[in-house]
Coordinates of C-alpha atoms and ligand atoms in Angstrom, one line a residue:
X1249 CA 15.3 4.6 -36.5
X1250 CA 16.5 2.3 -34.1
X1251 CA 13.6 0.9 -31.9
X1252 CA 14.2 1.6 -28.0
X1253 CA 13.6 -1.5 -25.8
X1254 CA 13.0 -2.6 -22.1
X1255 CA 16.5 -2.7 -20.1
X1256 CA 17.1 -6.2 -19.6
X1257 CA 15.8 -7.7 -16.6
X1258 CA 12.6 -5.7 -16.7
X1259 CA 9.1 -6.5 -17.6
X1260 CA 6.0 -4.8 -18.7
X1261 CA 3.0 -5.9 -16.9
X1262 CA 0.8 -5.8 -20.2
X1263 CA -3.2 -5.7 -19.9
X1264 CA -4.5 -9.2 -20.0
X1265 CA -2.0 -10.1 -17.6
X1266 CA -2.2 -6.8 -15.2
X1267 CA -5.8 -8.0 -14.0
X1268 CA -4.5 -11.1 -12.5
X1269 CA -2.0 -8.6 -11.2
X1270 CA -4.7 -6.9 -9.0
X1271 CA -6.3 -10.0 -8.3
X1272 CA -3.4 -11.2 -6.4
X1273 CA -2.9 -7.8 -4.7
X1274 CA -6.3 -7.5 -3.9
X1275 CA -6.5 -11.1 -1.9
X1276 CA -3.3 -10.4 -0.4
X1277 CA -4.6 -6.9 1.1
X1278 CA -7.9 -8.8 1.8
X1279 CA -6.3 -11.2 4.0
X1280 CA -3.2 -9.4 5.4
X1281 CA -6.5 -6.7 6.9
X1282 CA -8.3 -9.6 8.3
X1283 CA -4.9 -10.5 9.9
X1284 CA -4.7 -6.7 11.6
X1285 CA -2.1 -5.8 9.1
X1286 CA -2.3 -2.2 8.0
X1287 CA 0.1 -0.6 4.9
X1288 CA 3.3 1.6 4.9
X1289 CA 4.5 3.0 2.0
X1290 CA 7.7 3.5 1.4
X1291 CA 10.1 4.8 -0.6
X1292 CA 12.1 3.0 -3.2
X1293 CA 15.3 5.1 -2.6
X1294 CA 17.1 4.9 0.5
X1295 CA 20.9 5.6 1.7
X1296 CA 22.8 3.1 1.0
X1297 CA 23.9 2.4 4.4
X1298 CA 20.6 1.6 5.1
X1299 CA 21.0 -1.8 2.9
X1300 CA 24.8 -2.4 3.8
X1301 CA 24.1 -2.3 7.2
X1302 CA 21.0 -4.2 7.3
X1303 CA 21.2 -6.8 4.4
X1304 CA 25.2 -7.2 5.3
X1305 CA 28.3 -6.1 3.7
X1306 CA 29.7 -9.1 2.3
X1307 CA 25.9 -10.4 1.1
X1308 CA 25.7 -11.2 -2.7
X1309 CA 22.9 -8.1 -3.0
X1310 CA 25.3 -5.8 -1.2
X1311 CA 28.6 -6.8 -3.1
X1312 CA 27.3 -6.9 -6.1
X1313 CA 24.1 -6.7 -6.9
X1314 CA 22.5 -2.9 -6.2
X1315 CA 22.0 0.1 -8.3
X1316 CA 24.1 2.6 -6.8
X1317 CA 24.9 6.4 -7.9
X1318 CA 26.4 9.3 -6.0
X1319 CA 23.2 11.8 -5.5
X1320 CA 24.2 15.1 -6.3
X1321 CA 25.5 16.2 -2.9
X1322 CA 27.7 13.3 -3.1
X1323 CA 25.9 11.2 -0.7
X1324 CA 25.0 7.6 -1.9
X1325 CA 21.8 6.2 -2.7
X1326 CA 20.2 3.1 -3.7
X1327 CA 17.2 1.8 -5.3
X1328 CA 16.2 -0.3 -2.7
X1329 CA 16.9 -4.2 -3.8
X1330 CA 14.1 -5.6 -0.7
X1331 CA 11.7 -3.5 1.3
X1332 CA 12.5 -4.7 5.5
X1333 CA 15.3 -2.4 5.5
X1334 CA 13.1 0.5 4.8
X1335 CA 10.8 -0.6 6.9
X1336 CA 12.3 -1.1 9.4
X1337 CA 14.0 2.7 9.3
X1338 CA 10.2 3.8 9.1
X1339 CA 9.5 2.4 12.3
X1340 CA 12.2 3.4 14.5
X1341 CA 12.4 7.1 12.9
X1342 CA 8.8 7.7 13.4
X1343 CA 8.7 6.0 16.6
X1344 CA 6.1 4.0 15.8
X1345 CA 6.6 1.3 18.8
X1346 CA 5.5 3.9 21.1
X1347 CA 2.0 4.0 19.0
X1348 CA 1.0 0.6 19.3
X1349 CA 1.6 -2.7 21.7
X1350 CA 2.9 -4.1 18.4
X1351 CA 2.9 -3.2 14.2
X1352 CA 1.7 -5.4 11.8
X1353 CA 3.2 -3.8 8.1
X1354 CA 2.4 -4.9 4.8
X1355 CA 3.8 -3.4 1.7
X1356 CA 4.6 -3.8 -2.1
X1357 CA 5.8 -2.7 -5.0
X1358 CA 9.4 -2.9 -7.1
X1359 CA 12.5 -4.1 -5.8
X1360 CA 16.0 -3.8 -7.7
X1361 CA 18.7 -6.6 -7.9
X1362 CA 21.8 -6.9 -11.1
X1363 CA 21.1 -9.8 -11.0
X1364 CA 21.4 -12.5 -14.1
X1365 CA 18.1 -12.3 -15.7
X1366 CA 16.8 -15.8 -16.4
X1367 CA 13.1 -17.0 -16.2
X1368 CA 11.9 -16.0 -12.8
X1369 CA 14.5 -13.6 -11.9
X1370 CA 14.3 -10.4 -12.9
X1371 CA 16.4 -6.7 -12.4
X1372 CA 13.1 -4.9 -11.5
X1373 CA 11.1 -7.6 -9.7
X1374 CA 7.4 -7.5 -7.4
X1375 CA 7.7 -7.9 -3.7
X1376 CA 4.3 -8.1 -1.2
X1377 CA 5.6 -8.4 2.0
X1378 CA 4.9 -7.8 5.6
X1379 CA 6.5 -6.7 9.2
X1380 CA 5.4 -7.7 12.5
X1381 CA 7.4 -5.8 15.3
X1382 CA 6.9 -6.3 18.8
X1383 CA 5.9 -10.0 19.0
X1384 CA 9.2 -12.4 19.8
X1385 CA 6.6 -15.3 20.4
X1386 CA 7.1 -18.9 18.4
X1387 CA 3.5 -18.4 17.8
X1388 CA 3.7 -15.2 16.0
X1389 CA 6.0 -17.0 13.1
X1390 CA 3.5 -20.1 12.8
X1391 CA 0.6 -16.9 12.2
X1392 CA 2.8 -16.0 9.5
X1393 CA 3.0 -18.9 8.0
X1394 CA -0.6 -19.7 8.5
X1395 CA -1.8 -16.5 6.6
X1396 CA 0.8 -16.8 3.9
X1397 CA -1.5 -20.6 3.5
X1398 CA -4.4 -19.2 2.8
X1399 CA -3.1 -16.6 0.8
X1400 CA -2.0 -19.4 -1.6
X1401 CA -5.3 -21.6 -1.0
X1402 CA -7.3 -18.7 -1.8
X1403 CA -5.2 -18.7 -5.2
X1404 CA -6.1 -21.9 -5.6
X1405 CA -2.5 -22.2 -5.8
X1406 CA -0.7 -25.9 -5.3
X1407 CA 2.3 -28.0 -5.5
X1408 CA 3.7 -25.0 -3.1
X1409 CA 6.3 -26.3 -0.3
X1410 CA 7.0 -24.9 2.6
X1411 CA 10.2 -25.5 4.1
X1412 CA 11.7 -24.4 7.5
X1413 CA 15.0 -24.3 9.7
X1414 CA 16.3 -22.3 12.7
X1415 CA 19.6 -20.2 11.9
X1416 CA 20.4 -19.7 16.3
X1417 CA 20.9 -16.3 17.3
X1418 CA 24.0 -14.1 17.8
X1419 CA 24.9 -16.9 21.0
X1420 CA 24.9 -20.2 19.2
X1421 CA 25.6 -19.5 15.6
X1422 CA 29.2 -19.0 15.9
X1423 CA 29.1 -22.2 17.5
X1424 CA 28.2 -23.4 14.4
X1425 CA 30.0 -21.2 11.9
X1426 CA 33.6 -22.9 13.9
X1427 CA 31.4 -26.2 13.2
X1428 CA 31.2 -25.5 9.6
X1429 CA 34.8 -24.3 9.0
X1430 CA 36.1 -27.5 10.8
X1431 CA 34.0 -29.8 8.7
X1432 CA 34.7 -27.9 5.3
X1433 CA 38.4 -26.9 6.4
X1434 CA 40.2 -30.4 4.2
X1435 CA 37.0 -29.8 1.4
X1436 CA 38.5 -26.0 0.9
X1437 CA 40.1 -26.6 -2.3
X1438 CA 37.4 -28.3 -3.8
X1439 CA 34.8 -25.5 -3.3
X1440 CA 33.7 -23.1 -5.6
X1441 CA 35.5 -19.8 -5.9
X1442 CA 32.4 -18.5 -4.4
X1443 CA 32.5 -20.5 -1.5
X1444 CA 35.9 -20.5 -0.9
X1445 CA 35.7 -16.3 0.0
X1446 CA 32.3 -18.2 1.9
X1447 CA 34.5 -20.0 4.1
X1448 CA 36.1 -17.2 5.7
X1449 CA 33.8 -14.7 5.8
X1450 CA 29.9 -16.4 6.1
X1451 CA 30.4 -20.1 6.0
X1452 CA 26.9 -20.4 6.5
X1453 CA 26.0 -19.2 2.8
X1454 CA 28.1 -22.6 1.8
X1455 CA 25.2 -24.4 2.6
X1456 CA 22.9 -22.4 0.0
X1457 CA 25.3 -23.0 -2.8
X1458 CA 23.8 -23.3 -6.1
X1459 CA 27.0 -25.3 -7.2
X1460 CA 26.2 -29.5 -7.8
X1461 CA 29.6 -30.0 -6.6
X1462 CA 29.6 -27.8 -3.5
X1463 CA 26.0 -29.0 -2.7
X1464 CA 27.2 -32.3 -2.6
X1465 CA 30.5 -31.9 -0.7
X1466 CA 27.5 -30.3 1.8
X1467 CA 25.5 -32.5 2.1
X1468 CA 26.5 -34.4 5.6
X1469 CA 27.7 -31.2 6.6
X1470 CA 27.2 -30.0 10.6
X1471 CA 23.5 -28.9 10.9
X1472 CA 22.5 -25.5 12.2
X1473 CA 19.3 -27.3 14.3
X1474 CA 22.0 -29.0 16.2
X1475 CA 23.8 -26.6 17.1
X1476 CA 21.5 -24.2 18.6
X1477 CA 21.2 -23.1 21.9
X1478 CA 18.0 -24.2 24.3
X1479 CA 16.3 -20.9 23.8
X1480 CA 16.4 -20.9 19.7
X1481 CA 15.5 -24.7 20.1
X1482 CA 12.7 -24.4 21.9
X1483 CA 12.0 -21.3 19.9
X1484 CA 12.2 -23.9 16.8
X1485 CA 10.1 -26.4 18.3
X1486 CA 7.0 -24.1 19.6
X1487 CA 6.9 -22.5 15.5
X1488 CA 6.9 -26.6 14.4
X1489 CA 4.1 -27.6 17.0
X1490 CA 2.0 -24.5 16.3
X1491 CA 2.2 -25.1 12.3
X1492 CA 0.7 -28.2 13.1
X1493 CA -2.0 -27.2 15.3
X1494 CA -2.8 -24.5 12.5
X1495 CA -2.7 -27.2 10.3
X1496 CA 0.1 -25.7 8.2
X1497 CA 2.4 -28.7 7.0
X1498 CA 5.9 -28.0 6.5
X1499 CA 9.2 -29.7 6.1
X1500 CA 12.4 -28.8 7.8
X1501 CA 15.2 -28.4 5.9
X1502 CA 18.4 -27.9 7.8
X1503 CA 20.5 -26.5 5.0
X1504 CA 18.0 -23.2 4.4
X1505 CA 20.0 -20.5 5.5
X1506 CA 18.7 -17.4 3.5
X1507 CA 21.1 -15.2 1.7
X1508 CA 20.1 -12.0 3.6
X1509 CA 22.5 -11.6 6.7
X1510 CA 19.6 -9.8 9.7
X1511 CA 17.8 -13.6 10.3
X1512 CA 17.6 -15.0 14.0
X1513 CA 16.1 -17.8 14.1
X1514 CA 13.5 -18.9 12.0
X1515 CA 13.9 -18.5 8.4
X1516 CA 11.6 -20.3 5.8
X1517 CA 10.7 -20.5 2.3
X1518 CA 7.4 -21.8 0.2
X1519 CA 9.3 -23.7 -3.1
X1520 CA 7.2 -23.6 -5.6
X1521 CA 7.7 -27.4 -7.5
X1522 CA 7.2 -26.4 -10.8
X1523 CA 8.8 -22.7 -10.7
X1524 CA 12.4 -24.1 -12.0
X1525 CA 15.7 -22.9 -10.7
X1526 CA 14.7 -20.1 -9.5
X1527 CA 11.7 -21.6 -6.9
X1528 CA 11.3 -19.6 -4.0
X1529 CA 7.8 -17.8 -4.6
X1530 CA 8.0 -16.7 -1.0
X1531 CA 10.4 -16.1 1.9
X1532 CA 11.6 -14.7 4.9
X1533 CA 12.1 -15.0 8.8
X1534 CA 12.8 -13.8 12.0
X1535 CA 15.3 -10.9 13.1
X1536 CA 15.5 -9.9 16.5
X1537 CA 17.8 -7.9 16.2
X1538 CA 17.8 -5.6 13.4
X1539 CA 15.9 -2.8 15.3
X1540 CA 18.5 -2.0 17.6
X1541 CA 21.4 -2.9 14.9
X1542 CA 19.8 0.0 13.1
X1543 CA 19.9 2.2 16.0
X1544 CA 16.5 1.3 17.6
X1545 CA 15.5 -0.1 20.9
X1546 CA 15.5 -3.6 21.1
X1547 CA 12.3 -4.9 19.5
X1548 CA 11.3 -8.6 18.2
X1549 CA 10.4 -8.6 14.4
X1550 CA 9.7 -11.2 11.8
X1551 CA 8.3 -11.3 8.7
X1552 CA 7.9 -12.2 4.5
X1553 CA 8.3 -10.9 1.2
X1554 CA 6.4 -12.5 -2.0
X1555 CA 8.0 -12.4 -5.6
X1556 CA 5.0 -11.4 -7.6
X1557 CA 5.9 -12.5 -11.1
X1558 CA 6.9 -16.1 -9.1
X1559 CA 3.2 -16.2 -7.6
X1560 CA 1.5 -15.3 -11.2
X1561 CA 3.5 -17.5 -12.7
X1562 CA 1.7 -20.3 -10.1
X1563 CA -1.6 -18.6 -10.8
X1564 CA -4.3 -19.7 -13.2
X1565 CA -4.7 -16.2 -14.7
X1566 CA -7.9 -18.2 -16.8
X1567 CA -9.8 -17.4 -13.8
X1568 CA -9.6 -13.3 -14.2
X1569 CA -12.0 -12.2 -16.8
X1570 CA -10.2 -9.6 -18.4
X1571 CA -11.5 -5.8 -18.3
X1572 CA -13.1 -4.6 -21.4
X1573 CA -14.7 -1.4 -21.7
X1574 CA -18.5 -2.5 -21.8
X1575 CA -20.1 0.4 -23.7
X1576 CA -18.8 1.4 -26.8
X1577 CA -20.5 4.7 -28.3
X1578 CA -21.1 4.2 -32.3
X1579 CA -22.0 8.0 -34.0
X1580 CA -22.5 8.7 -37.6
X1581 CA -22.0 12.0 -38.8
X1582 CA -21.0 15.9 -37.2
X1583 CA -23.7 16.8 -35.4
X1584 CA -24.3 12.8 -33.7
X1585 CA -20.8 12.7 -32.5
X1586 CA -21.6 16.3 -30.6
X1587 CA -24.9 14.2 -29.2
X1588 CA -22.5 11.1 -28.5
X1589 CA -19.5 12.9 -26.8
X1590 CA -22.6 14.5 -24.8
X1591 CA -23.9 11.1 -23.8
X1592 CA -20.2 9.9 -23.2
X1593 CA -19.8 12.6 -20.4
X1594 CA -23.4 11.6 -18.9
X1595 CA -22.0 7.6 -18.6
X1596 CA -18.5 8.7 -17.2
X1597 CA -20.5 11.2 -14.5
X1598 CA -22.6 7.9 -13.8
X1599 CA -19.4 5.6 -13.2
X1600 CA -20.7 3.7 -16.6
X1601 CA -17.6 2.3 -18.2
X1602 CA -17.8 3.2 -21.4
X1603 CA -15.8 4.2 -24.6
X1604 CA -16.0 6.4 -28.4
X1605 CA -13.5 6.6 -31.2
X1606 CA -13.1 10.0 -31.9
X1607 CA -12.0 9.1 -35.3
X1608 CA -15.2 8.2 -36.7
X1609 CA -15.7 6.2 -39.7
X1610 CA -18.6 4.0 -40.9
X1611 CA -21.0 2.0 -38.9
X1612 CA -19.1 -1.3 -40.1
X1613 CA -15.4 -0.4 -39.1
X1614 CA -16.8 1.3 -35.7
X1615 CA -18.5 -1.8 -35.3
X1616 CA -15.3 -3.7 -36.2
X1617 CA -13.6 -1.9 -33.3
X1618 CA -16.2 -2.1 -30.3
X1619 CA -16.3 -6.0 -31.7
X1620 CA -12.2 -6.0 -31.4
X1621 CA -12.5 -4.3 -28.0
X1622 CA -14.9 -6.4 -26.4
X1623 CA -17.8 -4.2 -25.5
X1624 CA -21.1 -5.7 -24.4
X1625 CA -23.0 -3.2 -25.7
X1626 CA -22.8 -0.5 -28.5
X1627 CA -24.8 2.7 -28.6
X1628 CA -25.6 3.9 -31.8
X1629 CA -26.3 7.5 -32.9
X1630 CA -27.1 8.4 -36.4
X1631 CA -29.2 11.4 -37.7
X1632 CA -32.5 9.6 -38.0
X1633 CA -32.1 8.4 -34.0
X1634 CA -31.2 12.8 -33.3
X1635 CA -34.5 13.2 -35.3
X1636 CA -36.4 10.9 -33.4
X1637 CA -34.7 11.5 -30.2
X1638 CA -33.8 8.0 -29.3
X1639 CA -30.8 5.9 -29.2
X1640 CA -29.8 2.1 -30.5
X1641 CA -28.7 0.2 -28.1
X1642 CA -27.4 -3.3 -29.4
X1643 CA -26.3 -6.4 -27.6
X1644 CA -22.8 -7.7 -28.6
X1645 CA -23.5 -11.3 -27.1
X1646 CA -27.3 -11.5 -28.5
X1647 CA -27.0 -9.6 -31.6
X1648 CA -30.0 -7.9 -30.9
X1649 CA -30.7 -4.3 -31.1
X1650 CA -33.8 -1.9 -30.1
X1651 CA -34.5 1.8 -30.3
X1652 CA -34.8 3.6 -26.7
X1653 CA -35.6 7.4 -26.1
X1654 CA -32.2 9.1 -25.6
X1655 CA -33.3 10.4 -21.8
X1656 CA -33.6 6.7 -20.9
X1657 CA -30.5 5.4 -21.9
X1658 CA -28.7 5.7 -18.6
X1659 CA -31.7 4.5 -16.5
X1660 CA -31.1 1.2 -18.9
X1661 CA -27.6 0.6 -18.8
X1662 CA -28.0 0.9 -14.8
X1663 CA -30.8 -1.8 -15.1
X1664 CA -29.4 -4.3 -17.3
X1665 CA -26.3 -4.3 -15.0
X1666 CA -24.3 -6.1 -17.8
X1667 CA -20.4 -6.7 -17.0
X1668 CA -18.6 -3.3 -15.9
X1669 CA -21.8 -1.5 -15.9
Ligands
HAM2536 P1 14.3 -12.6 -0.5 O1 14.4 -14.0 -0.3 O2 15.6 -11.9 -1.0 O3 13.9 -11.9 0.8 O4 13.2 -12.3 -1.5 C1 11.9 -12.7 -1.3 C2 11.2 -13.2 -2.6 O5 11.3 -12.2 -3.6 C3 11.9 -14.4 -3.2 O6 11.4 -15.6 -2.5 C4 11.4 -14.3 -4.6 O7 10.1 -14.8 -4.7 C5 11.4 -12.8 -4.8 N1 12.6 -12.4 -5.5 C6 13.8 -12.1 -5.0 N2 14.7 -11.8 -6.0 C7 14.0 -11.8 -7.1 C8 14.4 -11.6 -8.5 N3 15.6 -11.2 -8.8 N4 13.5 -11.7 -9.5 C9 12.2 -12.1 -9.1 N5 11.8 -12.4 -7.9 C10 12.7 -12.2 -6.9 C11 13.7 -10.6 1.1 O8 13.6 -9.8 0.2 C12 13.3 -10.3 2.5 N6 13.1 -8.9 2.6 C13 12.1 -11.1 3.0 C14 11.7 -10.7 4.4 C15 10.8 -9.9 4.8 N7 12.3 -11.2 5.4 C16 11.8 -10.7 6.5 N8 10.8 -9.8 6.1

């Protein structure tokens, strides 16, 4: 029979790799709490409006890139291909601005993009991310930035980058889209087909062309930083001051220009040097005015998302032990495996990790498998130990083994406090 496989694109987080998994989660919650963030969860369909509006119409995610079906009452849904859009819907439908001064968001799970799988892109991919609404201050995106830092220090993950740039708001950046057409305007016909369509509709995106030929015909291209107006400058220049008085070093790099269409302002990315083509472990930005675009009141907001498979990929996974059920229960015989399955409940009551193959066999191959499954310890129940009413309790690691009286097994295992236990 023909063997059914993954949809490509799509990736199984498989044990061994699923603990660094939680490891990263677990420092990112860590951290994002200590920062005042608190979660929202939420959900991975939306309308699609939601994204065309937000995201923007003529964006490569919204043209061509999301899953898409007709629900059955005809409306439109989508599995949601980034997670600010949602979140942003959860905070002005549940009025959440009128809870709080300000919201500090984080979230994560699974984000869909058809895209074109290649390493570090994927069709079904990890986002962490966060939201801060409320807080329009310069400071407020050098925090950001300053907590995404130690998220990756605390990874003891290097050779991360993180670059910068200002993208003006909805008063300069025409300014400099008319810059950008005139500069481009006798380099038209020697653009991509990409950026050609680019040209008249978001000649911005030019600028993040993946193209060698349109990257070059870019390069002494207009610059956004100066063409901003003196509110986004000194906008720009209070977020590069405070990274350097939180010690956060940075480069600016006047050609980022994000391919979502909601930034104001700052946008940034950390490039991660030896993530290949596809190197943005982390991004995001500011958008001032996505609230009210999405029928809101008016309401600063900036924020991140993390590609999880990017950051484990930059993550010494050598540094999670692996999880391996420490007590495995050995039994020989009818009436032990009654005693064992007995003593089984007893350890799962007490929290005691611990495991029994209900399949029996001799002492060698149910030694085999506690061996092949890692256990610490191994409990073993034969007739003589029911007899005697006592219990073997071996040692993996030591390969030592003593009798104990079955009512003081637990007491034991709780003593001995070996890994899991
Ligand atoms: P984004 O740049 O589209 O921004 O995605 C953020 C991160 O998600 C990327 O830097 C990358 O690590 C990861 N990522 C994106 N697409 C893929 C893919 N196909 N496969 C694997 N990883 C991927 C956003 O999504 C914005 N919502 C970020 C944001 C939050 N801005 C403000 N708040």
């Amino acid at each position: 029979m023909k063997q059914i496989q993954a949809i490509k694109g799509v990736k199984d987080v498989l044990p061994g790799e699923s603990e660094a998994w939680q490891y990263i989660q677990k420092r990112a919650r860590d951290i994002f709490h200590s920062f005042g963030y608190s979660e929202i969860v939420i959900p991975i369909i939306e309308f699609t409006e939601l994204f065309s509006r937000s995201i923007g119409e003529t964006t490569d995610i919204v043209e061509k890139e999301m899953y898409t079906f007709d629900d059955r009452d005809g409306r439109k849904i989508t599995l949601r291909p980034e997670g600010t859009a949602s979140v942003v819907r959860s905070y002005i439908e549940h009025n959440l601005r009128d809870l709080a001064p300000f919201s500090k968001l984080y979230y994560s799970g699974p984000m869909f993009r058809r895209e074109r799988p290649q390493a570090g892109r994927y069709r079904q991919f990890y986002q962490i991310g966060a939201e801060v609404f409320g807080i329009g201050h310069y400071m407020m995106d050098a925090e950001i930035l300053h907590m995404l830092t130690l998220l990756f220090d605390s990874l003891n993950i290097s050779g991360v980058e993180l670059q910068i740039n200002s993208i003006g708001c909805p008063r300069c950046r025409p300014v400099f889209r008319e810059a950008l057409r005139t500069y481009f305007n006798d380099k038209r016909s020697e653009l991509c087909d990409n950026c050609q369509r680019r040209f008249e509709i978001n000649p911005l995106r030019i600028l993040d062309c993946k193209s060698t030929h349109c990257h070059t015909l870019a390069e002494k291209a207009p610059k956004t930083t100066d063409h901003l107006c003196s509110d986004c400058l000194s906008h720009f220049n209070g977020v590069q001051e405070s990274l350097d008085k939180a010690g956060v070093s940075f480069t600016s790099n006047p050609r980022l220009v994000r391919g979502l269409d909601y930034y104001t302002r700052t946008a940034f990315e950390f490039i991660g040097g030896s993530l290949g083509a596809q190197n943005a472990v982390a991004a995001g930005g500011r958008y001032d005015n996505l609230v009210e675009e999405l029928g809101g009141p008016s309401t600063p907001a900036v924020g991140f998302s993390i590609g999880v498979e990017r950051l484990l990929s930059l993550f010494n996974s050598g540094r999670v032990r692996r999880q391996y059920p420490p007590v495995f229960i050995v039994y020989l015989g009818d009436e032990a495996m009654q005693a064992a399955f007995s003593l089984l409940n007893r350890l799962h009551r007490e929290g005691i990790s611990s495991v029994m193959d209900y399949s029996g066999g001799s002492l060698r191959s149910q030694m085999r498998k506690a061996d092949k499954l890692k256990s610490a310890r191994v409990i073993i129940i034969g007739g003589d130990e029911l007899e005697k009413g006592v219990v073997v309790l071996r040692d993996m690691e030591a390969k030592t083994q003593e009798e104990i009286p079955a009512a003081e097994i637990i007491a034991r295992l709780k003593v001995t406090g070996k890994p899991g236990i």
